[in-house]
Amino acid sequence: MGIALQPYTEDRTPAVVAFNERLAQGGCPPEFRFPESPTPHWLPKSDGLPLFQEYYLATENDFVRGGFILKHQTFALRGQTHRVVYYHLPLSEGIINRAYATTGALMLRGALKMQPMLFALGMGGFGNPLPTMLKAMGWNLSAVPFYFRVNHPARFLRNIAALRSSFSSIVLSNIAAVTGTGWGGIKAAQWMRSVNSVRDIATEPMNTFGVWADELWETCAPLYAMIGSRESSVLNCLYPPGKNFLAIKVLRCSQTVGWAVLLDTQMLNNKYFGDLRVGTLVDCLAVPENAPAVIQAACDFLTRRGVDLIICNHSQAAWGNAFRSSGFFSGPSNFIFAASKLLAQQLDPIIDWQNEIFFMRGDGDGPVNL
Amino acid sequence: MSSPLIDRVRGITADVLEVPLTQVTPDSSPETLETWDSVHHLNLVLALEQEFSMQFEPEEIDQLGNVGKIVEVIGRKQNVAS
């Protein structure tokens, strides 16, 4: 009997545990482990909510040889509502045993057969095996741009230079390109953000998203080529109270113009950020004209908390412009968006659609590693 | 006139895996050819689909575990189609 795909059921848990043990013994890093319970801790299936995860296994008799996760979510595509599915954490025994080199392709084809409107996100860079396979299958791949703003130049330069990684080299050279030196570049950006400051902005911390968020979603959804549902029911599920997320509502002249979900993380020996205190703009929403207001409100909020650096991944071009005019630099991005052929076909009528889709770190599997 | 199926499959396999044709036998598999990893397996599947104008089902992809088995699966699909 060959390998078959099937939903993860409770009786398969011991075989998943054994699969993970083989991956560990084969030298795979700890993040290469499949969940050892068929019920997702994050986004389990619940009545009425179109946002949930499902686990699938590639089984060979009593053995598990691979697995993947499908996250179901509603998206607005060119203003129309569609169910689009996120393919993630594909793990195959082929990583450690060449006899199972066929399993990765089997899982990908199987997932695509189940859900033709599929996308992948993150993946660590174009050169990794999954994006290479997706490209070979005719998927459309693009990097989600990375932006960063420096609040404490001396601490930032000391930490980032000490890393001596390819990431830090590119970051430093991008800053130097502005004025010729790292310090000068950061100072120039700080001047730029004071010049472009938006007036009459107020910020309200909040715990839950209400009807106002639904109204904002209705206004924003048709303005972006592709955007995951940001209705209040979805947001309260993604960013529940009691977690370490910081949610703010942004008002301008007493009118709600947007919201942002933020993280404030003290890094320790992080391979990208050393020991910096990093603020992350995880997720946000506003009409494109109000992007500068939301970015400024988020940055002010994080700056008051004392972060050294503020980072964000954002795919949409108007938001990218707003980040740059708010004193952000562009950095190297290994956060890749990949659209299946059918999904890309839905977007193709839009010119330059890769710059008009709306993806952030809150999409996909959420703000992991932050 | 097309060459026998085994020769066509061997030729595609050698091209995709970037190995000399002489190294590709019916027993060649991911365990015997260094370059036959999961990414190259997918490339091989896609190349075979293009060459033979067919699409493999997910469960068939798992059956393509060596060159001899690839020939068997393609032969079977061609027979069904005709």
Coordinates of C-alpha atoms in Angstrom, one line a residue, chain A residues 38-336:
Chain A
P38 CA -5.7 16.5 15.9
T39 CA -7.4 19.6 17.4
P40 CA -5.6 22.8 16.6
H41 CA -4.7 24.9 19.6
W42 CA -5.0 28.0 17.4
L43 CA -8.2 28.5 15.3
P44 CA -10.0 25.1 15.8
K45 CA -13.2 24.6 13.8
S46 CA -16.0 26.3 15.6
D47 CA -19.7 26.9 14.7
G48 CA -20.4 29.8 12.4
L49 CA -16.9 31.2 12.0
P50 CA -15.3 30.9 8.6
L51 CA -11.9 31.0 10.1
F52 CA -10.4 27.6 11.2
Q53 CA -7.5 25.2 10.7
E54 CA -7.5 21.6 9.5
Y55 CA -4.7 19.1 9.8
Y56 CA -4.0 16.4 7.2
L57 CA -1.6 13.5 7.3
A58 CA 0.3 11.5 4.6
T59 CA 0.0 8.0 5.9
E60 CA 1.6 4.7 4.9
N61 CA -0.1 1.8 6.7
D62 CA 0.4 2.6 10.4
F63 CA 3.1 5.2 9.8
V64 CA 2.8 8.9 9.3
R65 CA 5.2 10.1 6.6
G66 CA 4.1 13.7 6.4
G67 CA 1.5 16.3 7.2
F68 CA 0.3 19.8 6.4
I69 CA -2.2 22.4 7.7
L70 CA -5.0 24.2 5.8
K71 CA -6.2 27.4 7.3
H72 CA -9.6 28.4 5.9
Q73 CA -10.4 32.1 5.8
T74 CA -12.7 34.4 3.9
F75 CA -11.0 37.0 1.7
A76 CA -12.3 39.9 -0.4
L77 CA -10.9 39.5 -3.9
R78 CA -11.6 42.5 -6.1
G79 CA -14.4 43.3 -3.7
Q80 CA -16.0 39.9 -3.9
T81 CA -16.1 37.4 -1.0
H82 CA -14.2 34.1 -1.6
R83 CA -13.0 31.3 0.6
V84 CA -9.2 31.1 0.2
V85 CA -7.0 28.6 2.0
Y86 CA -3.6 29.0 3.4
Y87 CA -1.2 26.0 3.0
H88 CA 1.3 25.7 5.7
L89 CA 3.7 23.6 7.8
P90 CA 4.1 21.0 5.1
L91 CA 6.5 18.4 6.6
S92 CA 7.6 15.3 4.9
E93 CA 9.8 12.4 5.9
G94 CA 11.6 13.0 2.6
I95 CA 13.6 15.6 4.5
I96 CA 15.5 12.9 6.3
N97 CA 14.8 9.8 4.2
R98 CA 15.2 9.9 0.5
A99 CA 12.8 7.0 0.1
Y100 CA 10.0 9.5 0.8
A101 CA 11.2 12.2 -1.7
T102 CA 7.8 11.7 -3.4
T103 CA 5.8 12.8 -0.4
G104 CA 6.2 16.6 -0.6
A105 CA 4.8 16.7 -4.2
L106 CA 2.0 14.3 -3.2
M107 CA 0.9 16.5 -0.3
L108 CA 1.1 19.7 -2.4
R109 CA -0.9 18.2 -5.2
G110 CA -3.4 16.7 -2.7
A111 CA -3.9 20.1 -1.0
L112 CA -4.4 21.8 -4.3
K113 CA -6.9 19.2 -5.4
M114 CA -8.9 19.7 -2.2
Q115 CA -8.6 23.5 -2.3
P116 CA -7.6 25.1 -5.7
M117 CA -7.8 28.6 -4.2
L118 CA -4.6 28.2 -2.2
F119 CA -1.8 30.4 -1.0
A120 CA 1.4 30.1 0.9
L121 CA 3.1 32.8 3.0
G122 CA 6.4 33.3 4.7
M123 CA 8.6 30.3 3.8
G124 CA 11.9 32.0 4.7
G125 CA 12.9 33.1 1.2
F126 CA 12.6 32.3 -2.5
G127 CA 15.4 29.7 -2.5
N128 CA 13.9 27.3 0.0
P129 CA 12.3 24.0 -1.1
L130 CA 8.6 24.9 -0.8
P131 CA 8.8 28.2 -2.8
T132 CA 11.0 26.4 -5.4
M133 CA 8.3 23.7 -5.7
L134 CA 5.5 26.3 -5.9
K135 CA 7.3 28.2 -8.6
A136 CA 7.8 25.0 -10.6
M137 CA 4.1 24.4 -10.4
G138 CA 3.4 27.8 -11.9
W139 CA 2.4 29.6 -8.8
N140 CA 2.9 33.4 -8.6
L141 CA 5.5 34.4 -6.0
S142 CA 6.3 37.8 -4.7
A143 CA 8.1 39.1 -1.6
V144 CA 6.1 41.1 1.0
P145 CA 8.2 44.2 1.6
F146 CA 9.8 44.6 5.0
Y147 CA 10.0 48.1 6.7
F148 CA 11.8 49.2 9.8
R149 CA 12.1 52.5 11.7
V150 CA 14.9 53.2 14.2
N151 CA 14.1 54.9 17.5
H152 CA 17.4 54.6 19.2
P153 CA 20.2 54.8 16.6
A154 CA 23.2 54.0 18.8
R155 CA 21.6 50.9 20.3
F156 CA 20.3 49.8 17.0
L157 CA 23.6 50.2 15.1
R158 CA 25.5 48.5 18.0
N159 CA 23.2 45.5 18.0
I160 CA 22.7 45.1 14.3
A161 CA 26.3 45.5 13.4
A162 CA 27.4 43.0 16.0
L163 CA 25.3 40.3 14.3
R164 CA 27.4 40.3 11.2
S165 CA 24.7 38.4 9.3
S166 CA 23.8 38.9 5.6
F167 CA 20.5 40.5 7.0
S168 CA 22.4 43.1 9.1
S169 CA 24.8 43.9 6.2
I170 CA 21.9 44.6 3.8
V171 CA 20.1 46.7 6.5
L172 CA 23.2 48.8 7.2
S173 CA 24.0 49.3 3.5
N174 CA 20.3 50.4 2.9
I175 CA 20.6 53.0 5.6
A176 CA 24.0 54.1 4.4
A177 CA 22.6 54.6 0.9
V178 CA 20.4 57.5 2.2
T179 CA 23.2 59.9 3.3
G180 CA 26.5 57.9 3.2
T181 CA 26.6 56.8 6.9
G182 CA 24.4 54.7 9.1
W183 CA 24.0 57.4 11.7
G184 CA 23.4 60.2 9.2
G185 CA 20.8 58.0 7.4
I186 CA 18.8 57.4 10.5
K187 CA 18.9 61.1 11.5
A188 CA 17.7 62.0 8.0
A189 CA 14.8 59.6 8.4
Q190 CA 13.9 61.1 11.8
W191 CA 13.8 64.5 10.3
M192 CA 11.6 63.2 7.4
R193 CA 9.0 61.8 9.8
S194 CA 8.8 65.1 11.8
V195 CA 8.1 66.9 8.5
N196 CA 5.4 64.5 7.4
S197 CA 3.7 64.3 10.7
V198 CA -0.1 63.9 10.6
R199 CA -2.1 66.3 12.8
D200 CA -5.1 65.8 15.1
I201 CA -4.6 62.0 15.7
A202 CA -5.8 60.3 18.9
T203 CA -5.2 56.8 20.0
E204 CA -7.4 54.6 22.1
P205 CA -6.1 51.3 23.5
M206 CA -8.8 48.6 23.3
N207 CA -9.4 44.9 24.1
T208 CA -12.0 43.9 21.6
F209 CA -13.1 44.9 18.1
G210 CA -16.7 46.1 17.9
V211 CA -19.3 47.1 15.3
W212 CA -17.1 50.1 14.3
A213 CA -14.5 47.6 13.0
D214 CA -17.1 45.9 10.8
E215 CA -18.1 49.3 9.3
L216 CA -14.4 50.1 8.6
W217 CA -14.0 46.6 7.0
E218 CA -17.0 47.2 4.7
T219 CA -15.4 50.5 3.6
C220 CA -11.9 49.1 3.1
A221 CA -12.5 45.7 1.6
P222 CA -13.3 46.8 -2.0
L223 CA -10.2 49.1 -2.0
Y224 CA -7.7 46.3 -2.0
A225 CA -7.1 43.6 -4.6
M226 CA -7.0 40.8 -2.0
I227 CA -7.4 41.2 1.7
G228 CA -8.2 38.6 4.4
S229 CA -11.5 39.3 6.3
R230 CA -10.9 41.8 9.1
E231 CA -14.5 41.7 10.5
S232 CA -14.8 42.0 14.2
S233 CA -15.6 38.3 14.7
V234 CA -12.4 37.3 12.9
L235 CA -10.3 39.9 14.6
N236 CA -11.5 39.0 18.1
C237 CA -10.6 35.4 17.3
L238 CA -7.1 36.3 15.9
Y239 CA -6.2 38.8 18.6
P240 CA -8.1 37.7 21.7
P241 CA -7.9 39.7 24.9
G242 CA -5.4 38.4 27.4
K243 CA -2.7 37.6 24.8
N244 CA 0.4 39.8 24.4
F245 CA -1.1 41.8 21.6
L246 CA -1.6 45.6 22.0
A247 CA -4.6 46.8 20.0
I248 CA -5.3 50.5 19.3
K249 CA -8.1 52.4 17.7
V250 CA -7.0 55.4 15.7
L251 CA -9.1 58.5 15.5
R252 CA -8.7 61.7 13.5
C253 CA -10.8 64.7 14.4
S254 CA -12.8 62.3 16.6
Q255 CA -13.6 60.0 13.7
T256 CA -12.4 56.4 13.7
V257 CA -10.1 56.0 10.8
G258 CA -8.3 52.8 11.5
W259 CA -6.9 50.3 14.0
A260 CA -3.6 48.5 14.6
V261 CA -2.5 45.4 16.4
L262 CA 1.1 45.7 17.8
L263 CA 3.7 43.7 19.7
D264 CA 6.4 45.0 22.0
T265 CA 9.1 42.3 22.4
Q266 CA 12.4 42.4 24.2
M267 CA 14.6 40.2 22.0
L268 CA 17.5 38.2 23.5
N269 CA 20.3 37.0 21.3
N270 CA 17.9 37.0 18.4
K271 CA 19.6 36.2 15.1
Y272 CA 18.1 39.2 13.3
F273 CA 17.7 41.8 16.1
G274 CA 20.2 40.9 18.8
D275 CA 19.0 42.3 22.2
L276 CA 16.9 45.1 20.8
R277 CA 13.4 45.9 22.1
V278 CA 11.3 45.5 18.9
G279 CA 7.9 46.9 18.3
T280 CA 6.0 45.2 15.5
L281 CA 3.0 46.4 13.5
V282 CA 1.4 43.0 13.2
D283 CA -1.9 44.0 11.6
C284 CA -3.8 47.1 10.8
L285 CA -6.6 48.5 8.6
A286 CA -7.6 51.9 7.1
V287 CA -8.4 53.3 3.7
P288 CA -5.1 54.0 1.9
E289 CA -5.4 57.8 2.5
N290 CA -5.4 57.2 6.2
A291 CA -2.4 54.8 6.2
P292 CA 0.0 57.6 7.3
A293 CA -2.3 58.4 10.3
V294 CA -2.5 54.7 11.4
I295 CA 1.3 54.3 11.0
Q296 CA 2.0 57.4 13.0
A297 CA -0.4 56.5 15.8
A298 CA 1.2 53.0 16.0
C299 CA 4.7 54.4 16.0
D300 CA 3.9 57.0 18.7
F301 CA 2.3 54.3 20.8
L302 CA 5.2 51.9 20.6
T303 CA 7.8 54.8 21.0
R304 CA 6.1 55.8 24.2
R305 CA 6.6 52.3 25.5
G306 CA 10.3 52.5 24.8
V307 CA 11.0 50.3 21.8
D308 CA 14.3 50.6 20.0
L309 CA 13.0 49.6 16.6
I310 CA 9.7 49.3 14.8
I311 CA 9.2 46.7 12.1
C312 CA 6.4 45.7 9.7
N313 CA 5.8 43.6 6.6
H314 CA 3.2 45.1 4.3
S315 CA 2.5 44.2 0.7
Q316 CA 0.3 47.1 -0.4
A317 CA 2.0 49.9 -2.4
A318 CA 0.1 52.9 -0.8
W319 CA 1.0 51.6 2.6
G320 CA 4.6 51.2 1.5
N321 CA 4.7 54.8 0.5
A322 CA 3.2 55.8 3.8
F323 CA 5.9 53.8 5.7
R324 CA 8.7 55.5 3.7
S325 CA 7.2 59.0 4.3
S326 CA 7.0 58.1 8.0
G327 CA 10.7 57.5 8.3
F328 CA 10.8 53.8 7.7
F329 CA 13.6 52.1 5.7
S330 CA 13.1 49.1 3.4
G331 CA 14.9 46.0 4.4
P332 CA 15.5 42.5 2.9
S333 CA 12.3 40.4 3.0
N334 CA 12.2 36.7 3.3
F335 CA 8.4 36.8 3.8
I336 CA 7.1 35.4 0.5

